[in-house]
XYZ file of C-alpha atoms in Angstrom:
402
model
C -210.139 108.981 23.425
C -208.869 108.934 27.081
C -209.392 105.337 27.093
C -207.602 104.655 24.140
C -204.264 106.903 25.451
C -204.617 104.993 28.898
C -204.299 101.636 26.760
C -201.554 102.771 24.506
C -199.795 103.685 27.787
C -200.182 100.568 29.626
C -199.012 98.736 26.478
C -195.770 101.032 26.192
C -195.086 100.361 29.791
C -195.418 96.694 29.413
C -193.205 96.507 26.569
C -190.647 98.615 28.495
C -190.632 96.389 31.456
C -190.226 93.566 29.117
C -187.272 94.884 27.165
C -185.720 95.688 30.374
C -186.176 92.126 31.775
C -184.872 90.841 28.438
C -181.689 92.728 28.654
C -181.207 92.176 32.294
C -181.332 88.426 30.933
C -178.899 88.997 28.391
C -176.677 90.852 30.855
C -176.855 88.210 33.298
C -176.107 85.277 30.738
C -173.472 87.331 28.593
C -170.006 85.898 28.900
C -167.863 87.849 31.424
C -164.420 88.717 30.689
C -161.716 86.228 32.040
C -159.182 87.656 34.743
C -155.878 87.017 33.680
C -152.269 88.280 34.567
C -149.883 89.786 31.877
C -146.338 90.682 31.375
C -144.234 92.756 28.968
C -142.146 91.221 26.295
C -138.738 92.646 26.991
C -135.256 92.657 25.542
C -132.018 91.613 27.324
C -129.315 89.089 27.977
C -130.270 85.462 27.806
C -128.483 82.124 29.244
C -129.345 78.775 29.536
C -127.525 75.719 31.127
C -127.298 72.693 33.429
C -127.959 73.469 36.914
C -127.062 70.752 39.797
C -125.602 70.665 43.400
C -122.098 70.037 43.966
C -119.417 70.440 46.687
C -115.922 71.948 47.119
C -112.674 70.368 47.674
C -108.931 71.545 47.750
C -106.864 70.482 44.519
C -104.193 69.497 46.711
C -104.549 67.803 50.003
C -101.693 66.566 52.183
C -101.752 64.358 55.036
C -98.752 64.349 57.611
C -97.997 60.942 58.727
C -95.877 59.598 61.577
C -92.802 57.898 59.846
C -92.299 55.702 62.847
C -94.195 53.966 65.737
C -93.330 56.631 68.646
C -94.853 58.636 71.510
C -96.450 61.731 69.979
C -96.444 65.134 72.289
C -99.898 67.014 72.193
C -100.293 68.957 68.988
C -100.802 72.578 69.587
C -102.040 73.483 66.293
C -105.602 73.592 65.497
C -108.042 73.412 62.471
C -107.580 76.864 60.637
C -103.867 77.651 61.596
C -101.596 78.461 58.961
C -98.214 76.743 58.742
C -95.654 77.291 56.408
C -93.441 74.589 54.490
C -90.736 73.334 56.780
C -92.730 74.419 60.245
C -92.820 71.529 63.094
C -96.247 70.496 63.346
C -95.357 67.215 65.752
C -92.808 65.787 67.939
C -92.411 62.213 68.428
C -90.216 60.453 70.971
C -89.193 56.662 71.129
C -91.540 54.573 72.996
C -88.572 52.340 73.978
C -85.132 51.476 72.455
C -85.575 48.866 69.801
C -83.046 46.871 67.526
C -83.162 46.703 63.758
C -82.512 43.177 62.211
C -80.651 43.013 59.003
C -83.891 42.571 57.229
C -85.579 45.903 58.512
C -82.435 47.524 57.809
C -82.333 46.515 54.346
C -85.953 47.502 53.729
C -85.288 51.012 55.297
C -82.163 51.666 53.007
C -84.304 50.498 50.070
C -87.093 52.984 51.077
C -84.405 55.810 51.378
C -83.154 54.953 48.115
C -86.731 55.081 46.580
C -87.385 58.469 48.317
C -83.999 59.837 46.808
C -85.109 58.229 43.398
C -88.340 60.179 43.769
C -86.665 63.523 44.442
C -84.659 62.967 41.356
C -87.922 62.130 39.618
C -89.635 65.292 40.942
C -86.550 67.345 39.679
C -86.896 65.861 36.189
C -90.793 66.936 36.114
C -89.921 70.190 37.246
C -87.413 70.648 34.180
C -89.912 69.322 31.870
C -92.786 71.489 33.202
C -90.504 74.670 32.738
C -89.910 73.669 29.241
C -93.506 73.222 28.731
C -94.050 76.803 30.154
C -91.317 78.369 27.965
C -93.086 76.635 24.871
C -96.185 78.318 25.909
C -94.647 81.657 26.355
C -93.246 81.624 22.869
C -96.543 80.146 21.473
C -98.338 82.929 23.367
C -95.951 85.694 21.867
C -96.366 84.193 18.310
C -100.251 84.047 18.718
C -100.286 87.482 20.011
C -98.417 88.967 17.056
C -100.431 86.945 14.527
C -103.518 88.124 16.100
C -102.677 91.605 16.235
C -101.813 91.300 12.442
C -105.281 89.525 11.782
C -103.994 86.223 10.746
C -105.286 84.498 13.976
C -108.751 84.620 15.911
C -109.126 86.096 19.221
C -110.244 82.650 20.451
C -106.841 81.407 19.472
C -105.049 83.967 21.301
C -107.504 83.211 24.411
C -106.612 79.669 24.065
C -102.725 80.240 24.139
C -102.980 82.335 27.293
C -104.860 79.532 28.965
C -102.308 77.101 28.020
C -99.687 79.267 29.460
C -101.644 79.609 32.756
C -101.794 75.874 32.826
C -98.207 75.232 32.172
C -97.530 77.685 35.126
C -99.711 75.848 37.348
C -98.033 72.509 36.253
C -95.001 73.727 37.225
C -96.015 74.910 40.567
C -97.478 71.668 41.011
C -94.263 69.976 40.319
C -92.301 72.229 42.650
C -94.741 71.205 45.477
C -94.168 67.523 44.625
C -90.622 68.049 44.927
C -91.159 69.414 48.196
C -93.084 66.570 49.399
C -90.578 64.113 47.668
C -87.900 65.608 49.836
C -89.691 65.705 53.010
C -90.456 61.693 52.237
C -86.795 61.243 51.641
C -86.173 62.806 55.203
C -88.795 60.476 56.743
C -87.292 57.403 54.817
C -83.742 58.416 56.538
C -85.505 58.945 60.010
C -86.811 55.346 59.937
C -83.095 54.137 58.779
C -81.574 56.571 61.805
C -84.746 57.444 63.855
C -82.688 59.591 66.024
C -80.039 60.802 63.980
C -76.672 59.485 62.983
C -74.236 58.905 66.327
C -77.243 60.085 68.575
C -78.334 58.702 72.033
C -81.294 56.809 72.477
C -84.326 58.928 73.762
C -83.834 61.968 71.371
C -87.149 63.195 69.735
C -88.163 63.451 66.091
C -89.557 66.452 64.593
C -92.130 66.209 61.973
C -92.276 69.166 59.650
C -94.981 70.405 56.985
C -94.095 69.440 53.472
C -95.821 72.327 52.213
C -97.513 75.617 53.311
C -101.051 75.856 53.847
C -103.771 75.717 56.299
C -104.479 72.938 58.846
C -107.669 71.024 57.922
C -108.024 68.117 60.208
C -106.133 67.054 63.498
C -107.252 63.345 64.187
C -105.315 63.140 67.482
C -104.466 66.298 69.681
C -103.762 64.858 72.962
C -100.140 63.176 73.811
C -100.252 59.145 73.135
C -98.728 56.288 71.339
C -99.064 56.106 67.752
C -98.282 53.503 65.249
C -95.865 54.105 61.916
C -98.138 55.758 59.207
C -100.643 57.044 61.403
C -102.130 60.582 60.292
C -100.768 63.465 62.455
C -103.127 66.273 60.677
C -104.182 67.271 57.065
C -102.712 70.502 55.491
C -104.033 72.203 52.295
C -104.178 75.725 50.580
C -107.964 77.259 50.856
C -107.104 79.551 48.018
C -106.597 76.570 45.579
C -110.384 75.182 45.563
C -112.073 73.125 42.933
C -115.737 72.279 42.597
C -117.077 68.816 41.928
C -120.532 68.417 40.410
C -122.109 65.016 39.568
C -123.922 65.770 36.349
C -126.022 63.203 34.361
C -124.298 61.648 31.591
C -126.583 63.243 29.165
C -125.971 66.740 30.523
C -122.049 66.131 31.039
C -121.791 65.781 27.284
C -122.503 69.488 27.023
C -120.074 70.402 29.686
C -116.986 70.566 27.494
C -113.639 71.684 29.177
C -113.518 75.605 29.220
C -117.361 75.912 29.360
C -118.253 78.852 31.686
C -119.798 77.929 34.938
C -121.544 80.088 37.704
C -121.072 79.019 41.348
C -124.082 79.892 43.465
C -126.194 79.082 46.626
C -123.251 78.600 48.814
C -123.941 81.746 51.176
C -122.161 84.407 49.380
C -121.859 86.139 46.018
C -121.821 84.146 42.843
C -118.417 83.141 41.237
C -117.201 82.466 38.004
C -115.512 79.199 37.117
C -114.586 76.904 34.055
C -115.005 73.375 33.518
C -111.598 71.890 33.684
C -112.295 68.110 33.446
C -115.028 65.890 32.818
C -114.055 62.408 34.472
C -114.054 59.444 31.918
C -115.850 56.842 34.246
C -119.616 57.134 35.240
C -121.116 55.911 38.355
C -124.657 54.953 39.407
C -126.451 57.043 42.172
C -129.852 56.484 43.571
C -132.274 59.753 43.526
C -134.451 60.885 46.280
C -137.134 59.085 44.533
C -135.450 55.874 44.171
C -134.379 56.180 40.507
C -131.204 54.775 39.550
C -129.124 57.483 37.492
C -125.904 57.347 35.709
C -123.833 60.561 36.651
C -120.187 61.480 36.075
C -118.009 63.990 38.091
C -117.314 67.276 36.370
C -114.300 69.269 37.767
C -114.570 72.944 37.831
C -111.817 75.433 38.350
C -112.846 78.807 40.297
C -111.780 81.747 38.271
C -113.206 84.564 40.453
C -110.248 85.982 42.846
C -109.955 84.382 46.182
C -111.029 87.635 47.971
C -114.681 87.438 46.718
C -114.933 83.654 48.177
C -112.537 83.623 51.155
C -115.286 82.092 53.361
C -116.042 79.145 50.881
C -114.042 76.250 52.467
C -113.142 72.531 51.794
C -116.400 70.517 51.389
C -118.861 73.270 51.150
C -122.206 72.556 49.272
C -122.698 74.801 46.187
C -124.955 75.078 43.175
C -123.452 75.149 39.984
C -125.033 76.314 36.375
C -122.941 75.158 33.418
C -124.028 77.609 30.905
C -124.409 75.981 27.617
C -126.174 78.940 25.764
C -125.564 82.490 26.138
C -126.936 85.557 23.819
C -126.484 89.087 24.916
C -129.394 90.989 23.545
C -132.570 89.175 22.519
C -136.412 89.339 22.926
C -137.514 87.468 26.157
C -140.900 86.086 27.284
C -141.653 84.549 30.485
C -141.744 80.725 30.281
C -145.181 80.811 31.700
C -146.657 82.524 29.012
C -146.018 79.483 26.668
C -148.159 76.647 25.733
C -147.921 74.228 22.674
C -149.447 74.904 19.525
C -151.654 73.026 17.195
C -148.845 73.043 14.458
C -146.497 71.261 16.779
C -144.506 74.577 18.101
C -145.046 76.740 20.778
C -147.401 79.956 21.073
C -148.518 82.688 23.519
C -151.719 84.606 23.894
C -150.985 88.085 23.070
C -153.153 90.698 24.739
C -154.641 93.349 22.153
C -157.803 95.519 22.643
C -158.790 93.401 25.631
C -159.011 90.158 23.785
C -156.563 87.326 23.603
C -154.917 86.420 20.362
C -153.092 83.094 19.578
C -149.575 84.139 18.451
C -147.481 81.326 17.471
C -143.703 81.983 18.289
C -140.129 80.585 17.350
C -138.000 79.925 20.328
C -134.478 80.099 20.332
C -133.845 78.490 23.839
C -135.284 78.504 27.325
C -134.432 78.520 30.695
C -136.298 77.927 34.196
C -137.507 81.669 34.140
C -137.289 83.194 30.541
C -137.576 82.071 26.655
C -135.676 83.438 24.002
C -138.029 84.405 21.290
C -136.587 84.423 17.713
C -139.833 85.300 15.724
C -143.412 86.257 16.668
C -143.110 89.101 19.216
C -141.576 92.460 19.819
C -140.636 94.253 22.977
C -143.329 96.160 24.815
C -146.090 93.748 23.801
C -148.269 92.092 26.422
C -148.553 88.503 26.827
C -151.137 86.342 29.268
C -148.914 84.688 31.924
C -150.345 81.133 33.192
C -153.633 81.582 30.971
C -156.402 80.050 32.511
C -158.208 76.717 30.410
C -161.103 79.314 29.919
C -159.025 81.490 27.618
C -159.137 81.009 23.821
C -158.857 82.848 20.667
C -160.653 86.066 20.687
C -161.776 85.701 24.303
C -162.362 88.871 26.274
C -160.036 89.178 29.113
C -159.284 91.957 31.746
C -156.117 92.153 33.845
C -156.358 90.772 37.480
C -155.756 93.690 39.621
C -153.028 92.953 42.419
């Protein structure tokens, strides 16, 4: 009896050891949960657009040139100095007395008459711009009244306001052109009478700024002889900047005039802008990879007040984002969670109960970071970001610890 009990105990111990070994083997070869990263589906604003590098430039840049060949005194102005319209910017003295032949006199007289006609032309442009502005004001009043009564849309009212602003800027530009024409007339008169009527030889000519602004460039600061037409300095107003962005022609189709633009990556806070014009002619540009690309310049107006970007200057490199799609409150998911689905659409791995479940989704748009999901997900659900190749439908997963 005792022998049988010992034999039975030995068999039980052997069976228990075999079961433990089988359990250890099963545990060793059982599939492990895949470590993954997850993100929560959220709700918020969505924007998509075309991103490109651009540069700033002054909308109006004026080069003051020498009206005659003369000796220029040293220019005391430096880059960044402010000047007002009519301020003296350079002093020219005759190199030596010279005689004008009959042909030169006739040419100078014709140039003066041309400059006087230019002044009359700019005056006519000013009057035309004033009429355009008055028409825009009347149109805005009518539009605001009809919009207030509900007969017109808000977009029509905004378009009328923008038209009035454009008409005001056209008037300002015409007035600036008139000032330039007046100075050109004075320069033409100086060519005909370099030292003024009835003056003695050796009197100097004062060159004055045609418009107010800031000195941008002084090619030659030291005293010396200069030829007629040589540039003395460049003047512009930094408060009137525009941005030039060379977009691919396929992307420029989406950048219609009036499209919202975000100007960023220039060293300061982001600024708002609007597309003013897409140039009609494209050009070929070779990329860093040696690929020929067809691009077209898109001109962008800065809408943000100048105080927010006062440190931005002429020729600054900026990043522009032409907003082609904007939604205020939609379901968002990281782009890294998306992958192609068998039905030709897109899908994500939804995390539920420690397992990965394939969830097809319908997208409304996507940008570099986020995707707008129309259907398939709800805010608060967890999705796997950048799923490893080993993750499949029903696969056990565990969140990777940071």
